CSV table of C-alpha atoms and ligand atoms in Angstrom, one decimal:
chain,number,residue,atom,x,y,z
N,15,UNK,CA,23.9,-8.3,-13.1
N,16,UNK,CA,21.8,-5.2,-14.5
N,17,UNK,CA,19.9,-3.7,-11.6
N,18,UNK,CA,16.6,-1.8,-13.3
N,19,UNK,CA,16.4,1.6,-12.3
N,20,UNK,CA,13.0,3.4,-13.9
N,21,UNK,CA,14.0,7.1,-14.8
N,22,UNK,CA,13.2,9.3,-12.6
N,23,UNK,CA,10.3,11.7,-14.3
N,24,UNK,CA,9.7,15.2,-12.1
N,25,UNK,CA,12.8,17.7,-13.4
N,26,UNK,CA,11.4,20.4,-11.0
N,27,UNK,CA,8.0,21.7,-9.0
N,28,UNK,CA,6.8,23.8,-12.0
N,29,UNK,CA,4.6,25.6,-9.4
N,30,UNK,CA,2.1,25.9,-6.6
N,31,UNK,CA,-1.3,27.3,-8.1
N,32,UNK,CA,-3.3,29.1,-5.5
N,33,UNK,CA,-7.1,30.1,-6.2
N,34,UNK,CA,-7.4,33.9,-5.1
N,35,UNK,CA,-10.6,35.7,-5.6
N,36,UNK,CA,-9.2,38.9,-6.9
N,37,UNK,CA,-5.9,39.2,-8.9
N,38,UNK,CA,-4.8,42.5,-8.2
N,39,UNK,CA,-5.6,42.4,-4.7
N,40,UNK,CA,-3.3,38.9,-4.4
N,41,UNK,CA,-0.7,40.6,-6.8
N,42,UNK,CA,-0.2,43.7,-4.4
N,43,UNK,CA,-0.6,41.2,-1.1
N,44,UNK,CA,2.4,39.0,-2.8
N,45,UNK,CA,4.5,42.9,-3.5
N,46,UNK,CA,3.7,43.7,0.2
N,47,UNK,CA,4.9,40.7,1.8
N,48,UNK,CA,7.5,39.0,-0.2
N,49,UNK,CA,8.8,41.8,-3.0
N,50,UNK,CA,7.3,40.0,-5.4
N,51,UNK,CA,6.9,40.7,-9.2
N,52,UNK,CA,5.0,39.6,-11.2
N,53,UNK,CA,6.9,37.7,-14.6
N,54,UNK,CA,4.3,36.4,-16.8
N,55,UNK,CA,1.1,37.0,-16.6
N,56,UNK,CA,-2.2,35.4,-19.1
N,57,UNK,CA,-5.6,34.8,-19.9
N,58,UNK,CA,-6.1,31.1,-20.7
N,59,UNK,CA,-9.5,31.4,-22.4
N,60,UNK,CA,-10.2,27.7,-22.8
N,61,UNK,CA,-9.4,27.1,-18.9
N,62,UNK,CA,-11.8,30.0,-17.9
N,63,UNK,CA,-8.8,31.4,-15.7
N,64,UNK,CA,-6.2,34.2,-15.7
N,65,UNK,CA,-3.0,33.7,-13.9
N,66,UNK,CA,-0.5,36.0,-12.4
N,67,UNK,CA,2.8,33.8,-12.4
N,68,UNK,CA,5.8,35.4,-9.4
N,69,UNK,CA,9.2,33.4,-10.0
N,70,UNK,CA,11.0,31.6,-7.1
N,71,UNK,CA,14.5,30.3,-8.6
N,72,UNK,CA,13.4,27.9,-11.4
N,73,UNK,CA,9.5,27.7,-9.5
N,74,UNK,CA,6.6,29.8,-10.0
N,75,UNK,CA,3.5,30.6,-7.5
N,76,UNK,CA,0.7,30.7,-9.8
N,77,UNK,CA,-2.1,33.6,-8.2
N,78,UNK,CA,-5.2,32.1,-10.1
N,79,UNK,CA,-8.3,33.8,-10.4
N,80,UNK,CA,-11.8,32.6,-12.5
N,81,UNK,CA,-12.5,34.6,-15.6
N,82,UNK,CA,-15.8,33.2,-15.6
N,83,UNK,CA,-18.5,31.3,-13.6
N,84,UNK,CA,-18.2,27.8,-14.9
N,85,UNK,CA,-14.1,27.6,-14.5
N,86,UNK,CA,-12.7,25.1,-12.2
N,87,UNK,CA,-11.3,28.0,-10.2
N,88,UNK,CA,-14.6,29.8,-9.7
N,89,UNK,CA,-15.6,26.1,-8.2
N,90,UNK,CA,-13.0,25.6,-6.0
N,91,UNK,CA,-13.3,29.3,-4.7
N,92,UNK,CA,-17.5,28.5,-4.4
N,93,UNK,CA,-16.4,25.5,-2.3
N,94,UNK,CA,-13.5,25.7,-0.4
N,95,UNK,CA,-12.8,29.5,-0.7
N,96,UNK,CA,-9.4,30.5,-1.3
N,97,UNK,CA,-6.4,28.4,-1.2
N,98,UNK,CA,-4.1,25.9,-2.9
N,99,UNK,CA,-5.7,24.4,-5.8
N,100,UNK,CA,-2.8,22.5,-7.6
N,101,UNK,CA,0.6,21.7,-8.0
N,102,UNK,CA,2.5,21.6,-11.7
N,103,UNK,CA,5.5,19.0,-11.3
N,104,UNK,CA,7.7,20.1,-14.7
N,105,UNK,CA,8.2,16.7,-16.8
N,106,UNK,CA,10.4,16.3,-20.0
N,107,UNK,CA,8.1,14.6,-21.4
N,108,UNK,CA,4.2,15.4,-20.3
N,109,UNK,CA,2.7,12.4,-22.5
N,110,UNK,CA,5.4,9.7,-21.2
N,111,UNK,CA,4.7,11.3,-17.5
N,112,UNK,CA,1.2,11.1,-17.9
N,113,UNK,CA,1.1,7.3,-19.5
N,114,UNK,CA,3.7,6.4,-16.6
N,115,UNK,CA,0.7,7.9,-13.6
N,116,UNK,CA,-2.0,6.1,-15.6
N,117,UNK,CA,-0.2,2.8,-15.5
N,118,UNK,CA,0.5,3.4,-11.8
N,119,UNK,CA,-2.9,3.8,-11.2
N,120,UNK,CA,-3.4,7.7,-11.3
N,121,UNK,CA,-7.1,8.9,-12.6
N,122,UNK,CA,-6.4,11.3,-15.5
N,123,UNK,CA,-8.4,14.6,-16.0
N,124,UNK,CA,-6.8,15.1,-19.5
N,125,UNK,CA,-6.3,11.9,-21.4
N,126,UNK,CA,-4.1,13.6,-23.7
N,127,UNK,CA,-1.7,16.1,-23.3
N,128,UNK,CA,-2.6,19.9,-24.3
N,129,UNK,CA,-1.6,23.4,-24.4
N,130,UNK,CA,-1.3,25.1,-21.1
N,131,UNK,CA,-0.1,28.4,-20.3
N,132,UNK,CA,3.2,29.9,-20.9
N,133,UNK,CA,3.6,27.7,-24.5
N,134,UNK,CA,3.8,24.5,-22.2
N,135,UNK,CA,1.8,21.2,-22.4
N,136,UNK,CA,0.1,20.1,-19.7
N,137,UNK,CA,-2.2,17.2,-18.4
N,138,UNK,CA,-4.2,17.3,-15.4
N,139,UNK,CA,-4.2,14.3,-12.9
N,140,UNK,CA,-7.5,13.8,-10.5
N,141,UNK,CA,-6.8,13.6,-6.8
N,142,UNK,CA,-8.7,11.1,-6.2
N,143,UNK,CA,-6.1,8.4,-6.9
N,144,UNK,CA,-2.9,11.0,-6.2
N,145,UNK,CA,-3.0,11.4,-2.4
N,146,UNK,CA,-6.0,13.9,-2.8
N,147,UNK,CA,-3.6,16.2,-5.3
N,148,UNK,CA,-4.5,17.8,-7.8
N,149,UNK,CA,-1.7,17.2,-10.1
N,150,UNK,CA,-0.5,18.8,-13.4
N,151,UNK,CA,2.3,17.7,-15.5
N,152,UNK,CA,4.1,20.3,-17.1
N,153,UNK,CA,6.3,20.2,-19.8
N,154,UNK,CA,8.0,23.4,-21.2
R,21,CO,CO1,-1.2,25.1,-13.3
């Protein structure tokens, strides 16, 4: 008898994005309190965000702050002020990941896979749908 085990998709939390209001002001908070370098750092222009990315083991905290009015971030910081805005689960394969969610019922922001920071491809899932989460699937 063959018992059916699906694959198991998430390789790794990718990381924790957390929507700051001021970049250098996080970046210096993070040096204070933890030690904490920053290892990559970027602009992503079409997102309307820049990111300050501090490495935990094979994990990132992602300090994320709007470049401009309109970005999701500069939302999230107008309604809910500062805080955790998503979480990056690192996939293999980000457009097998993301068919998989649909077909499980997941509400996708991105209905196809696209550049995200760092060289990776991403897809964002909407919470509504994911335990209130919102998700991104990452795949480097
Ligand atoms: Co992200």
């Amino acid at each position: 008898m063959t018992i059916y085990a699906p694959p198991v998709l998430l390789t790794e939390i990718d990381h924790i994005a957390i929507a700051v209001e001021d970049l250098e002001a996080a970046i210096a908070y993070y040096a204070e309190a933890f030690g904490a370098v920053v290892h990559h750092r970027e602009i992503v222009e079409s997102d309307g965000v820049e990111e300050a990315l501090i490495k935990v083991a094979d994990s990132y905290i992602q300090l994320t702050a709007a470049t401009r009015d309109d970005s999701p971030i500069a939302r999230h910081l107008e309604r809910r002020g500062e805080g955790l805005h998503h979480v990056g689960y690192r996939v293999d394969d980000c457009a097998a990941a993301l068919a998989r969610m649909v077909a499980a019922g997941a509400t996708p922001i991105d209905t196809e896979p696209r550049p995200g920071s760092r060289g990776t491809t991403v897809a964002f899932i909407h919470p509504k749908g994911s335990l209130g989460t919102l998700i991104e699937l990452v795949q480097e």
